[in-house]
Structures are given as structure tokens and as C-alpha cells.
Amino acid sequence: MPERIEDYEVLGIIGTGSFGTCYKVRKRNTSHVFVWKAVDYGSMSEERKKLLVSEVNLLRELRHPNIVRYYDRILHKESATIYIIMEWCVGGDLATMITKCKRNNTYLEEAFIWRALYQTSRALQACHSPGRPVLHRDIKPANLFLDSDFNIKLGDFGLARILTNAKDDDKEDENDSLYAQTVVGTPYYMSPEVVKGSKYNRKSDVWSLGCVIYELCSLTPPFSSGNIKSLTTRIKGGRFERIPSHYSNELQQMITFMLTVNHEIRPSIETILHHPSVVTHIATWS
Ligand code: ADP
Ligand code: MG
């Protein structure tokens, strides 16, 4: 039986994003807590609506400990709302965490940052694996969540692309850079090749990951500017300041490796996961 919104009790609002509002909800019969994202589909074309539903169906197949789990969707015709039901990430998102650190003048522990690097790479590896043509395309602190044990959960993908006016059938084409600029806001995490208008590829995700890991250390992105033109110049130049001095050279080198301007020599996710520095750091966790 398809689920109904009455099967859930709304516990509270989490926040409103560009495409809808997230609520904390409890399933009545199991008392399990979830998040649902309420998206108004009233102004969507029939085609786009179908696409959204099929994308959620696809996401439902993606099961990985470091990927936010999508469970279901409920179409509520009366209010023209689609409710996307997903795992609740108790720890919130990394953008909020970075903001808190800045406000409190604190830095994140290096061990946490290595773990974030490893776990996000594992999530991307799952997205990149054969038969799964899911490119994330929007890796940024706001889309990385934390569970109660501070494990990373990559979330919020696919949907943004559908909920905007990007062409429907262009999973990997030149619309990407336009997409990134219009949807993502300031494209701090956009790779040099995408900036130059080339096709988005798996290595572009590695670049974005490098930017996020850098930001976890420095609490500011590696490349930033008040205007898009100089930002893209900086990205293409690929020069950035060292992460704060209390972080190791090893971590700095790892970030430098990921932020290789030439995507052909930039490491793949597999290379990162097998890198001795990463292997050593995951081996030392308790
Ligand atoms: P945005 O478009 O800004 O990404 P979202 O609608 O995705 O907005 O999210 C709104 C708020 O809900 C954000 O604060 C986000 O951190 C939070 N949120 C989204 N998904 C989850 C989740 N699965 N678990 C916990 N918090 C979430
Ligand atoms: Mg989001």
C-alpha cells in the first residue's frame, strides 16, 4: 500500500531551502523519525513531475552508509505537494558546522577531517561505480550531513537539477556549468574544466571534494571572490593559501593533490581511497 501523509506526525520544521521545506516527522506505527522534504509541484509540468518521481525512485536504490537514505515519496494531490521521505541526520549539515566554528573561533580536529575525506570518498565511489551513472554535481558543505556518531552522509543530489529549468535529458552535458552558476549560487566548488565550459566528469567531483575538505580546515573556501569573473580566474589559476598551520603537511598535500587543475592528472576517487595517507588515517581510528 502506498503511504499517506496521515501515516506521519510532523514534529517540527528544520529549515526551508530553495525548493521546499524540510520537516522532522515521526512515522506513527513505528515511531521512527525521518525528515521529509515538502516540494510544491503545482507549477511543474507533468513531465518534470514524472522526472522528479523517477529520480526519487532511483535514489531509493542507492543504499550506502555514507549516503542519506531515501525511503519513499508521497504525492499529495490536494495540496500539489510531493513529500520526499529520507533519513534524519541528527548532526545537521557541514555548512552549519563551519559557520559555528567561525563564530566560536574554533577549528575542527584533523582526525575528523580525514574521516570526512574518507567517508565522502566512499559515498562518491558508490555514486561513481559502474551501472550507476549518478554524478553528484553539487558537493558542498550544505549537502554533507552528519549522523549521531559524526559519520558523513552525502545528500541532496539529483533533485536540485530536476527542480530547476535545466534540460531534462542532459545528465552530463554542457548545461552543467550554467546549472552550477544559476542553482548553486556562488560556484565556489566548481572545477576548472567546468568553469571553462567542458563536460562535467567524475574528476570534477574530486575537485569539489578537495574544496570542501579545504574549507573544513580553513573555514573558508580555497577560491573565493566577490564576483564570478575573478572567482573563475582564481579557480583556473588553482593557487590557494595553505590550510592553518596546526594541520599537517600530509593533509595539505592531500588537498593539493585533489585540487590539481588538470583533471587528467587529478586523482580519481579510487586513487584517493588507496592513497597511503588516507589508508594510514583510517587505520588509526578506534
Ligand atoms: P537547501 O536548498 O538550502 O539545501 P534543504 O531543503 O535541502 O535546503 O534543507 C533545508 C534544511 O534542512 C537545511 O538546514 C538542511 O541542513 C536540513 N536538512 C535537509 N535534509 C536533512 C536531513 N536528511 N537530515 C537533517 N537535516 C536535513
Ligand atoms: Mg539541501
Short mmCIF file of C-alpha atoms and ligand atoms in Angstrom, two decimals:
data_model
loop_
_atom_site.label_atom_id
_atom_site.label_comp_id
_atom_site.label_asym_id
_atom_site.label_seq_id
_atom_site.Cartn_x
_atom_site.Cartn_y
_atom_site.Cartn_z
CA MET A 1 0.00 0.00 0.00
CA PRO A 2 1.35 3.42 -0.84
CA GLU A 3 2.00 5.56 2.16
CA ARG A 4 -0.14 8.53 3.08
CA ILE A 5 0.81 11.73 4.81
CA GLU A 6 -1.53 10.74 7.65
CA ASP A 7 0.90 7.94 8.44
CA TYR A 8 3.29 10.56 9.76
CA GLU A 9 3.23 13.08 12.55
CA VAL A 10 5.07 16.36 11.94
CA LEU A 11 7.40 17.08 14.86
CA GLY A 12 8.82 20.37 13.69
CA ILE A 13 10.35 22.38 10.92
CA ILE A 14 14.08 22.03 10.18
CA GLY A 15 14.54 24.63 7.54
CA THR A 16 13.50 25.99 4.20
CA GLY A 17 15.67 25.62 1.16
CA SER A 18 15.43 26.71 -2.42
CA PHE A 19 12.94 24.03 -3.44
CA GLY A 20 10.96 23.21 -0.39
CA THR A 21 10.88 22.89 3.34
CA CYS A 22 12.30 20.09 5.47
CA TYR A 23 10.42 18.83 8.48
CA LYS A 24 11.23 16.34 11.17
CA VAL A 25 8.46 13.73 11.17
CA ARG A 26 7.62 10.56 13.04
CA LYS A 27 6.05 7.55 11.48
CA ARG A 28 3.05 6.74 13.62
CA ASN A 29 3.15 2.96 13.54
CA THR A 30 6.87 2.55 14.20
CA SER A 31 7.75 5.83 15.98
CA HIS A 32 10.75 6.07 13.71
CA VAL A 33 11.92 9.62 13.00
CA PHE A 34 12.53 10.82 9.43
CA VAL A 35 12.92 14.01 7.51
CA TRP A 36 10.51 14.86 4.81
CA LYS A 37 11.04 17.49 2.23
CA ALA A 38 7.83 19.06 1.04
CA VAL A 39 8.09 20.26 -2.54
CA ASP A 40 5.30 22.15 -4.24
CA TYR A 41 4.76 20.66 -7.66
CA GLY A 42 1.84 22.90 -8.57
CA SER A 43 3.81 24.89 -11.08
CA MET A 44 5.71 21.92 -12.51
CA SER A 45 4.99 20.46 -15.90
CA GLU A 46 3.63 16.94 -15.97
CA GLU A 47 6.91 15.82 -17.49
CA ARG A 48 9.04 17.37 -14.79
CA LYS A 49 6.85 15.93 -12.09
CA LYS A 50 7.32 12.46 -13.56
CA LEU A 51 11.04 13.04 -13.73
CA LEU A 52 11.14 14.08 -10.10
CA VAL A 53 9.29 10.96 -9.03
CA SER A 54 11.55 8.72 -11.10
CA GLU A 55 14.63 10.42 -9.68
CA VAL A 56 13.43 9.73 -6.15
CA ASN A 57 12.76 6.14 -7.17
CA LEU A 58 16.35 5.97 -8.38
CA LEU A 59 17.68 7.47 -5.16
CA ARG A 60 15.78 4.85 -3.24
CA GLU A 61 18.01 2.25 -4.82
CA LEU A 62 21.14 3.96 -3.60
CA ARG A 63 21.94 2.35 -0.28
CA HIS A 64 25.21 3.20 1.33
CA PRO A 65 26.25 4.00 4.92
CA ASN A 66 27.59 7.38 3.80
CA ILE A 67 24.67 8.39 1.62
CA VAL A 68 21.48 9.87 3.03
CA ARG A 69 18.90 7.16 2.68
CA TYR A 70 15.79 7.97 0.67
CA TYR A 71 12.82 5.87 1.65
CA ASP A 72 9.77 7.00 -0.17
CA ARG A 73 7.76 9.77 -1.68
CA ILE A 74 4.16 10.68 -1.16
CA LEU A 75 2.23 12.60 -3.75
CA HIS A 76 -0.41 14.67 -2.07
CA LYS A 77 -2.72 15.80 -4.84
CA GLU A 78 -4.94 18.10 -2.79
CA SER A 79 -2.05 20.37 -1.93
CA ALA A 80 0.03 19.61 -5.03
CA THR A 81 2.93 18.64 -2.79
CA ILE A 82 5.42 15.84 -3.07
CA TYR A 83 6.87 14.67 0.23
CA ILE A 84 10.26 13.07 -0.06
CA ILE A 85 10.94 10.88 2.93
CA MET A 86 14.55 10.42 3.96
CA GLU A 87 16.86 9.55 6.78
CA TRP A 88 17.13 12.14 9.54
CA CYS A 89 20.73 13.26 10.02
CA VAL A 90 20.83 14.32 13.64
CA GLY A 91 24.08 16.25 13.33
CA GLY A 92 22.85 18.66 10.66
CA ASP A 93 24.97 19.78 7.75
CA LEU A 94 28.63 20.78 7.46
CA ALA A 95 27.87 24.33 6.29
CA THR A 96 26.20 24.98 9.63
CA MET A 97 29.10 23.34 11.42
CA ILE A 98 31.61 25.57 9.62
CA THR A 99 29.57 28.66 10.50
CA LYS A 100 29.55 27.62 14.16
CA CYS A 101 33.32 27.11 14.19
CA LYS A 102 33.85 30.55 12.70
CA ARG A 103 31.56 32.14 15.22
CA ASN A 104 33.23 30.38 18.15
CA ASN A 105 36.74 30.79 16.84
CA THR A 106 37.38 27.06 16.91
CA TYR A 107 38.78 24.61 14.39
CA LEU A 108 37.78 21.07 13.57
CA GLU A 109 40.01 18.24 14.65
CA GLU A 110 42.30 16.85 11.99
CA ALA A 111 41.13 13.29 12.67
CA PHE A 112 37.55 14.31 11.89
CA ILE A 113 38.67 15.90 8.63
CA TRP A 114 40.47 12.74 7.44
CA ARG A 115 37.39 10.76 8.31
CA ALA A 116 35.17 13.20 6.41
CA LEU A 117 37.51 12.85 3.43
CA TYR A 118 37.39 9.08 3.57
CA GLN A 119 33.66 8.75 4.12
CA THR A 120 32.71 11.29 1.46
CA SER A 121 35.03 9.50 -0.96
CA ARG A 122 33.28 6.23 -0.15
CA ALA A 123 29.93 7.84 -0.88
CA LEU A 124 31.21 9.20 -4.19
CA GLN A 125 32.73 5.85 -5.05
CA ALA A 126 29.28 4.33 -4.66
CA CYS A 127 27.82 7.02 -6.94
CA HIS A 128 30.63 6.53 -9.46
CA SER A 129 30.50 2.77 -9.61
CA PRO A 130 29.60 1.09 -12.90
CA GLY A 131 25.92 0.82 -13.68
CA ARG A 132 25.27 3.86 -11.52
CA PRO A 133 25.54 6.90 -13.70
CA VAL A 134 24.84 9.23 -10.80
CA LEU A 135 27.21 12.15 -10.71
CA HIS A 136 26.67 14.19 -7.67
CA ARG A 137 27.49 17.58 -9.18
CA ASP A 138 26.67 19.55 -6.10
CA ILE A 139 29.19 18.59 -3.47
CA LYS A 140 29.29 21.36 -0.93
CA PRO A 141 29.22 21.60 2.86
CA ALA A 142 25.44 22.19 2.85
CA ASN A 143 24.93 18.81 1.19
CA LEU A 144 27.07 16.83 3.61
CA PHE A 145 25.25 15.75 6.72
CA LEU A 146 26.23 14.11 9.99
CA ASP A 147 24.62 11.30 11.90
CA SER A 148 24.70 10.94 15.68
CA ASP A 149 28.21 9.41 15.54
CA PHE A 150 29.60 12.17 13.32
CA ASN A 151 29.60 9.94 10.26
CA ILE A 152 29.27 11.72 6.96
CA LYS A 153 26.15 11.31 4.84
CA LEU A 154 26.13 12.72 1.36
CA GLY A 155 22.71 14.02 0.49
CA ASP A 156 20.51 16.19 -1.61
CA PHE A 157 21.57 15.11 -5.05
CA GLY A 158 19.79 14.84 -8.32
CA LEU A 159 16.82 16.74 -7.06
CA ALA A 160 18.22 20.21 -7.46
CA ARG A 161 18.85 19.59 -11.13
CA ILE A 162 15.30 18.47 -11.73
CA LEU A 163 13.72 21.21 -9.73
CA THR A 164 15.33 23.85 -11.89
CA ASN A 165 14.97 24.60 -15.52
CA ALA A 166 17.98 22.67 -16.70
CA LYS A 167 17.10 20.49 -19.66
CA ASP A 168 15.62 17.20 -18.57
CA ASP A 169 17.69 14.72 -20.50
CA ASP A 170 21.16 16.17 -20.25
CA LYS A 171 22.64 14.19 -17.42
CA GLU A 172 26.19 15.03 -18.37
CA ASP A 173 26.29 17.85 -20.83
CA GLU A 174 27.32 21.45 -21.22
CA ASN A 175 24.35 22.74 -19.27
CA ASP A 176 26.25 21.81 -16.15
CA SER A 177 28.23 24.96 -15.81
CA LEU A 178 25.14 27.04 -16.33
CA TYR A 179 23.37 24.85 -13.84
CA ALA A 180 26.12 25.32 -11.28
CA GLN A 181 26.08 29.07 -11.66
CA THR A 182 22.36 29.55 -11.51
CA VAL A 183 21.36 26.97 -8.95
CA VAL A 184 24.24 26.54 -6.59
CA GLY A 185 24.65 30.25 -6.04
CA THR A 186 28.28 31.27 -5.98
CA PRO A 187 30.10 28.36 -7.61
CA TYR A 188 32.96 28.13 -5.12
CA TYR A 189 33.32 24.41 -5.66
CA MET A 190 33.15 24.35 -9.43
CA SER A 191 36.15 22.72 -11.11
CA PRO A 192 38.40 24.48 -13.63
CA GLU A 193 37.20 22.28 -16.50
CA VAL A 194 33.57 23.05 -15.76
CA VAL A 195 34.40 26.74 -15.42
CA LYS A 196 35.94 26.52 -18.88
CA GLY A 197 32.74 25.01 -20.21
CA SER A 198 33.95 21.43 -20.58
CA LYS A 199 31.86 18.43 -19.76
CA TYR A 200 31.36 17.59 -16.15
CA ASN A 201 33.17 14.38 -15.29
CA ARG A 202 33.95 12.24 -12.28
CA LYS A 203 37.13 14.14 -11.59
CA SER A 204 35.03 17.29 -11.20
CA ASP A 205 33.54 15.71 -8.08
CA VAL A 206 37.08 15.15 -6.77
CA TRP A 207 37.84 18.85 -7.21
CA SER A 208 34.69 19.82 -5.31
CA LEU A 209 35.61 17.38 -2.58
CA GLY A 210 39.05 18.99 -2.34
CA CYS A 211 37.37 22.38 -1.92
CA VAL A 212 35.10 21.07 0.83
CA ILE A 213 37.95 19.42 2.73
CA TYR A 214 39.96 22.63 2.43
CA GLU A 215 37.01 24.58 3.83
CA LEU A 216 36.68 22.20 6.76
CA CYS A 217 40.26 23.13 7.66
CA SER A 218 40.33 26.84 6.82
CA LEU A 219 36.63 27.60 7.40
CA THR A 220 36.69 29.44 4.09
CA PRO A 221 36.75 28.03 0.54
CA PRO A 222 40.12 27.78 -1.27
CA PHE A 223 38.93 30.05 -4.06
CA SER A 224 36.62 32.95 -3.36
CA SER A 225 35.82 36.36 -4.64
CA GLY A 226 33.04 38.89 -4.64
CA ASN A 227 32.38 38.42 -8.33
CA ILE A 228 32.09 35.41 -10.60
CA LYS A 229 34.64 36.63 -13.12
CA SER A 230 37.53 36.88 -10.71
CA LEU A 231 36.39 33.72 -8.93
CA THR A 232 36.64 31.74 -12.16
CA THR A 233 40.06 33.26 -12.84
CA ARG A 234 41.21 32.09 -9.41
CA ILE A 235 39.79 28.61 -9.92
CA LYS A 236 41.56 28.27 -13.26
CA GLY A 237 44.80 29.52 -11.66
CA GLY A 238 44.48 26.89 -8.94
CA ARG A 239 46.52 28.76 -6.34
CA PHE A 240 45.35 28.83 -2.74
CA GLU A 241 46.67 29.59 0.73
CA ARG A 242 47.96 26.86 2.98
CA ILE A 243 45.46 25.44 5.48
CA PRO A 244 46.03 26.71 9.07
CA SER A 245 49.47 25.76 10.35
CA HIS A 246 48.24 23.37 13.05
CA TYR A 247 47.12 20.96 10.32
CA SER A 248 49.71 18.52 8.98
CA ASN A 249 51.67 18.81 5.74
CA GLU A 250 50.21 15.46 4.83
CA LEU A 251 46.69 16.92 4.86
CA GLN A 252 47.84 19.99 2.94
CA GLN A 253 49.43 17.70 0.32
CA MET A 254 46.30 15.61 0.03
CA ILE A 255 44.21 18.71 -0.61
CA THR A 256 46.76 19.99 -3.12
CA PHE A 257 46.53 16.65 -4.89
CA MET A 258 42.74 16.85 -5.18
CA LEU A 259 42.96 20.46 -6.33
CA THR A 260 45.05 19.63 -9.38
CA VAL A 261 43.87 21.97 -12.13
CA ASN A 262 44.41 19.46 -14.94
CA HIS A 263 41.66 16.90 -14.45
CA GLU A 264 43.59 14.30 -16.41
CA ILE A 265 46.24 14.13 -13.73
CA ARG A 266 43.90 14.88 -10.83
CA PRO A 267 43.41 11.69 -8.77
CA SER A 268 40.27 9.63 -9.10
CA ILE A 269 38.19 8.67 -6.09
CA GLU A 270 39.80 5.21 -6.19
CA THR A 271 43.27 6.74 -6.05
CA ILE A 272 42.27 8.83 -3.05
CA LEU A 273 40.82 5.85 -1.23
CA HIS A 274 44.03 3.90 -1.80
CA HIS A 275 46.35 6.77 -1.01
CA PRO A 276 48.79 5.83 1.80
CA SER A 277 47.87 8.94 3.83
CA VAL A 278 44.19 8.07 3.74
CA VAL A 279 44.82 4.40 4.44
CA THR A 280 47.03 5.28 7.43
CA HIS A 281 44.48 7.63 8.89
CA ILE A 282 41.55 5.28 8.64
CA ALA A 283 43.66 2.55 10.22
CA THR A 284 44.23 4.67 13.33
CA TRP A 285 40.56 5.22 14.20
CA SER A 286 39.28 3.44 17.20
P1 ADP B 1 18.76 23.79 0.69
O1 ADP B 1 18.04 24.01 -0.61
O2 ADP B 1 19.25 25.04 1.32
O3 ADP B 1 19.76 22.69 0.59
P2 ADP B 1 17.06 21.91 2.01
O4 ADP B 1 15.61 21.98 1.74
O5 ADP B 1 17.84 20.84 1.36
O6 ADP B 1 17.66 23.32 1.72
O7 ADP B 1 17.28 21.82 3.57
C1 ADP B 1 16.67 22.69 4.48
C2 ADP B 1 17.26 22.46 5.88
O8 ADP B 1 17.02 21.12 6.26
C3 ADP B 1 18.77 22.64 5.92
O9 ADP B 1 19.09 23.26 7.15
C4 ADP B 1 19.32 21.23 5.93
O10 ADP B 1 20.52 21.15 6.66
C5 ADP B 1 18.22 20.46 6.62
N1 ADP B 1 18.16 19.05 6.14
C6 ADP B 1 17.93 18.63 4.88
N2 ADP B 1 17.93 17.30 4.79
C7 ADP B 1 18.18 16.84 6.05
C8 ADP B 1 18.31 15.52 6.63
N3 ADP B 1 18.18 14.42 5.89
N4 ADP B 1 18.58 15.43 7.96
C9 ADP B 1 18.70 16.55 8.71
N5 ADP B 1 18.60 17.81 8.24
C10 ADP B 1 18.33 17.96 6.92
MG MG B 2 19.80 20.91 0.69
#
